[in-house]
N, CA, C and O atoms as a Tinker XYZ file with bonds, in Angstrom:
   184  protein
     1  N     54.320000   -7.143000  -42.772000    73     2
     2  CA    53.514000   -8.315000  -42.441000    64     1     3
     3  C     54.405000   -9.557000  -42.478000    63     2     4     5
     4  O     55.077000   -9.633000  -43.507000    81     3
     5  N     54.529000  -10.303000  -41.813000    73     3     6
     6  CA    55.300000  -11.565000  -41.653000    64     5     7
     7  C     54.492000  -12.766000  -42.667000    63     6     8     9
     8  O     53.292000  -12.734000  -42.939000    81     7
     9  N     55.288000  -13.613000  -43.045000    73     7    10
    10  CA    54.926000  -14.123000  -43.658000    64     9    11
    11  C     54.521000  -15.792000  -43.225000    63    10    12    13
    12  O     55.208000  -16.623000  -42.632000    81    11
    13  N     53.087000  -15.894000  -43.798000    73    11    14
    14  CA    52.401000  -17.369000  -42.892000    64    13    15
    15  C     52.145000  -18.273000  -43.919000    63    14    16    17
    16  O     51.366000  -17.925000  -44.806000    81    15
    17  N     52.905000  -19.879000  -43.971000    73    15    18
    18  CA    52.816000  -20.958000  -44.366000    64    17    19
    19  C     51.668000  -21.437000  -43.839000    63    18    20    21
    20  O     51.326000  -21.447000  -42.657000    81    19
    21  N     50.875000  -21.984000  -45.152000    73    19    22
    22  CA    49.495000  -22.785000  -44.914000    64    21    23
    23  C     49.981000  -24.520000  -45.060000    63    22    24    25
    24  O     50.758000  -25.217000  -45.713000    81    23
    25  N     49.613000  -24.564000  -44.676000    73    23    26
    26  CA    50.195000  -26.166000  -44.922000    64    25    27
    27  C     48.878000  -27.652000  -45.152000    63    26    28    29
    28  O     48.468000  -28.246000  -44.154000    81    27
    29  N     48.501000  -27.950000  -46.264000    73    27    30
    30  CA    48.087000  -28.494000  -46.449000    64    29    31
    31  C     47.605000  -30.221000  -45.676000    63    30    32    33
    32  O     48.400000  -31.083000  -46.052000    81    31
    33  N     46.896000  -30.571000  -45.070000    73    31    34
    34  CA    46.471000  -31.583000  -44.230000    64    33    35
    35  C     45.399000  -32.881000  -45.048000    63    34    36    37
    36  O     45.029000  -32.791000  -46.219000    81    35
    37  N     45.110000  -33.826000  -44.282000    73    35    38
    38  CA    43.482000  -34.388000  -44.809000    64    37    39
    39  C     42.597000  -34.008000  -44.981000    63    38    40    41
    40  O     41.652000  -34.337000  -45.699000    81    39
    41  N     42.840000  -33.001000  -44.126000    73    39    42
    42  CA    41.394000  -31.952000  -44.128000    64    41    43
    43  C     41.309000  -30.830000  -44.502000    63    42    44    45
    44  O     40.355000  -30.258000  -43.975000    81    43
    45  N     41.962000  -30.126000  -45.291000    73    43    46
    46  CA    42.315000  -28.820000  -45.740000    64    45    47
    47  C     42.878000  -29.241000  -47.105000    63    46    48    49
    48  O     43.893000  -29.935000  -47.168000    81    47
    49  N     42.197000  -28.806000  -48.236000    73    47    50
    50  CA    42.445000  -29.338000  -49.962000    64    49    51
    51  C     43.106000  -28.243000  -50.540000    63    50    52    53
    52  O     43.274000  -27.189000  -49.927000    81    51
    53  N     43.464000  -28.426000  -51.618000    73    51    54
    54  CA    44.230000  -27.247000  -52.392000    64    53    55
    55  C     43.442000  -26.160000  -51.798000    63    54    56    57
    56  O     43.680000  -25.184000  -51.086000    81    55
    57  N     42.374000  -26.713000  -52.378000    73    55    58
    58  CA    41.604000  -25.044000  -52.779000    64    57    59
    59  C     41.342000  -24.696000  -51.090000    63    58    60    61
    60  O     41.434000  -23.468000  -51.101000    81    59
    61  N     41.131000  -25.002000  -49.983000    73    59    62
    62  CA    40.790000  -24.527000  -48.684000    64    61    63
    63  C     42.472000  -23.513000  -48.576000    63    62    64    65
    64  O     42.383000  -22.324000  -48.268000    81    63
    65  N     43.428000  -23.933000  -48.767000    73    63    66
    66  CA    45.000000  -23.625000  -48.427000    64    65    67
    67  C     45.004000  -22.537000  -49.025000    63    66    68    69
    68  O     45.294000  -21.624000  -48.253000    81    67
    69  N     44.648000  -21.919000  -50.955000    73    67    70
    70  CA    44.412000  -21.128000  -51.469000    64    69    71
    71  C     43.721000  -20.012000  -51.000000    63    70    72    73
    72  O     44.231000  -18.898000  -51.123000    81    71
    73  N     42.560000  -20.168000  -50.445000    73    71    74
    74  CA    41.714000  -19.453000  -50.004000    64    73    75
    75  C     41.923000  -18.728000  -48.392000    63    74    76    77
    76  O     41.663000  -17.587000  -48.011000    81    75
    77  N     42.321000  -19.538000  -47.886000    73    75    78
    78  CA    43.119000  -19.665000  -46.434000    64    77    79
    79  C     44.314000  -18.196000  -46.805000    63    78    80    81
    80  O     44.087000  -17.033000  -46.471000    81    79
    81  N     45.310000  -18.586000  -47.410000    73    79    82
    82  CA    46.024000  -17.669000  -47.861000    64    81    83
    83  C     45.722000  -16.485000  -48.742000    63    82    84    85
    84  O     46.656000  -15.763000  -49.091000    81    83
    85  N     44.685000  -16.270000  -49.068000    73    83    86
    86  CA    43.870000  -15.106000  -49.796000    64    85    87
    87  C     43.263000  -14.160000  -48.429000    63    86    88    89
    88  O     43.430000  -12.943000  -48.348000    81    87
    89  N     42.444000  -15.098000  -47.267000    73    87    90
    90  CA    42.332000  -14.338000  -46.347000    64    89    91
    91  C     43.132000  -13.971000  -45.641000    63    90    92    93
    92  O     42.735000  -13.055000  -44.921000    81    91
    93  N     44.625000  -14.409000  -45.420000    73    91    94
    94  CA    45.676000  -14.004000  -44.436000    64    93    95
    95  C     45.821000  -12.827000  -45.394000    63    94    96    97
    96  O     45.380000  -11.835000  -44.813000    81    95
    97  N     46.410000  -12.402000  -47.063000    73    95    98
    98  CA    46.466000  -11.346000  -47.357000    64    97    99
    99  C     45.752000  -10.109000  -47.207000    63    98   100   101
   100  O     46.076000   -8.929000  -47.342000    81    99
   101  N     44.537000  -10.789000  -46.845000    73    99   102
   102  CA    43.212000   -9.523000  -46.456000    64   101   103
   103  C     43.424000   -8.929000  -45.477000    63   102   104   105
   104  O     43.168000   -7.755000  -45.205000    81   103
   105  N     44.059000   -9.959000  -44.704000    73   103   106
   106  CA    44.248000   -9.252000  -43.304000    64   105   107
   107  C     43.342000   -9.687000  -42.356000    63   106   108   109
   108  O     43.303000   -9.200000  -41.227000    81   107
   109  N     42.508000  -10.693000  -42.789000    73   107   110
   110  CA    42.177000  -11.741000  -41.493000    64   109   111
   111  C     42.836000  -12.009000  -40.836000    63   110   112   113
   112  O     43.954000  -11.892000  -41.338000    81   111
   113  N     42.891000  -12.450000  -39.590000    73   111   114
   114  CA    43.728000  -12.999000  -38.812000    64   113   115
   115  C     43.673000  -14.605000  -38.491000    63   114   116   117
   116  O     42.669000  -15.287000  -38.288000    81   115
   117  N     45.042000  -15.007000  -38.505000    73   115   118
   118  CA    44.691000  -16.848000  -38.413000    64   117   119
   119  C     43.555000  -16.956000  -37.433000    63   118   120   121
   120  O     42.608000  -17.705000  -37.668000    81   119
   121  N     43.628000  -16.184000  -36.274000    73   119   122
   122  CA    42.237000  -16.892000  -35.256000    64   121   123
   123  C     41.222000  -16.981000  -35.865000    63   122   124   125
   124  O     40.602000  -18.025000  -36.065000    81   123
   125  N     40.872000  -15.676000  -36.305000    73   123   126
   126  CA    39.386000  -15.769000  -37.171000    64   125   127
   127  C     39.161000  -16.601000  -38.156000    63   126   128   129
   128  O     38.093000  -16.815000  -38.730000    81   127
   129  N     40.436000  -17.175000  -38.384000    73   127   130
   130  CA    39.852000  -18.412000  -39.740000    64   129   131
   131  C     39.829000  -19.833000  -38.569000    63   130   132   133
   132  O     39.185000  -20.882000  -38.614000    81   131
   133  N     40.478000  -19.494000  -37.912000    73   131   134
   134  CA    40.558000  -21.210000  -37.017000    64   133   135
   135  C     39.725000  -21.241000  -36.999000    63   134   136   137
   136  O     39.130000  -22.091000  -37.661000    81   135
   137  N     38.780000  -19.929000  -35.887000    73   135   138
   138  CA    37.596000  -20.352000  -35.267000    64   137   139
   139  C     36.357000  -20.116000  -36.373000    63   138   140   141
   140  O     35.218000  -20.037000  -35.913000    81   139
   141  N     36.542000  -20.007000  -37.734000    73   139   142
   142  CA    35.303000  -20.176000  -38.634000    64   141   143
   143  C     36.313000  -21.549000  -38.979000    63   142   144   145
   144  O     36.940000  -21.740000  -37.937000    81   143
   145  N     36.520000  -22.062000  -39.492000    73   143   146
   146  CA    37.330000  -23.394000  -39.773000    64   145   147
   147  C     36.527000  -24.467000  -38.662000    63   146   148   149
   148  O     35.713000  -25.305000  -39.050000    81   147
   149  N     36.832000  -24.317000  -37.521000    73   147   150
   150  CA    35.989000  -24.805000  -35.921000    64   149   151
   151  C     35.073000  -25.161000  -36.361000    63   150   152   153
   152  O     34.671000  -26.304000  -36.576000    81   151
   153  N     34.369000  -23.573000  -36.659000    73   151   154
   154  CA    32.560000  -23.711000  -36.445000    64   153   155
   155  C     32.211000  -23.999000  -37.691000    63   154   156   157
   156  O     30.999000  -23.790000  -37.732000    81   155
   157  N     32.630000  -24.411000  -38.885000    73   155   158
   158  CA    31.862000  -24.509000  -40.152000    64   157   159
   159  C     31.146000  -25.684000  -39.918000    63   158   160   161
   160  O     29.998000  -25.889000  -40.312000    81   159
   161  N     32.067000  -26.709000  -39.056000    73   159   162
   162  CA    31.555000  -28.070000  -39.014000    64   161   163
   163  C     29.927000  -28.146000  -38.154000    63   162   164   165
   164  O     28.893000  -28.766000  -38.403000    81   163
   165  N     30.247000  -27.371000  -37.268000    73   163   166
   166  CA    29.476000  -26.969000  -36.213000    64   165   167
   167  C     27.762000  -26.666000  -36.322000    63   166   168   169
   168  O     26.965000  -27.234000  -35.576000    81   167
   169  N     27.438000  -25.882000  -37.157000    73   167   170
   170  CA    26.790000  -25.004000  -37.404000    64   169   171
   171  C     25.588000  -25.566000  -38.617000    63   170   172   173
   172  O     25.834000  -25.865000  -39.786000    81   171
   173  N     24.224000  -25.594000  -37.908000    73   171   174
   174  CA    23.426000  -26.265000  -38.728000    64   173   175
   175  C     22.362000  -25.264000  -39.121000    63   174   176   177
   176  O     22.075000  -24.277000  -38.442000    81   175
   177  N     21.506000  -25.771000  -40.876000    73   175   178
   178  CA    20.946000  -24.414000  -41.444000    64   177   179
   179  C     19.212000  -25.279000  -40.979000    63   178   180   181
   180  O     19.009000  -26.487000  -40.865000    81   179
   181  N     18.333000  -24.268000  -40.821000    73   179   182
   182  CA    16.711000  -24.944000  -40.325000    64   181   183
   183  C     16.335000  -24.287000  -41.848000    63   182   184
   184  O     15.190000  -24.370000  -42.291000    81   183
């Protein structure tokens, strides 16, 4: 497995970077976190 630097932003906090890198070990794939990353903002509860 190659190895992927998370890199911390304004918008991404310790703990998002932590977690971020917990799912790359799972074996998520970066897309699947982009595009839940994307849509978290997105996405409203009734």
């Amino acid at each position: 497995m190659e190895k992927v630097t998370v890199k911390m932003t304004e918008n991404l906090d310790k703990e998002w970077v932590e977690l971020i890198g917990s799912a790359l070990e799972l074996g998520i794939s970066s897309a699947e976190i982009r595009d839940f990353l994307h849509n978290k903002g997105h996405v409203t509860s009734n």
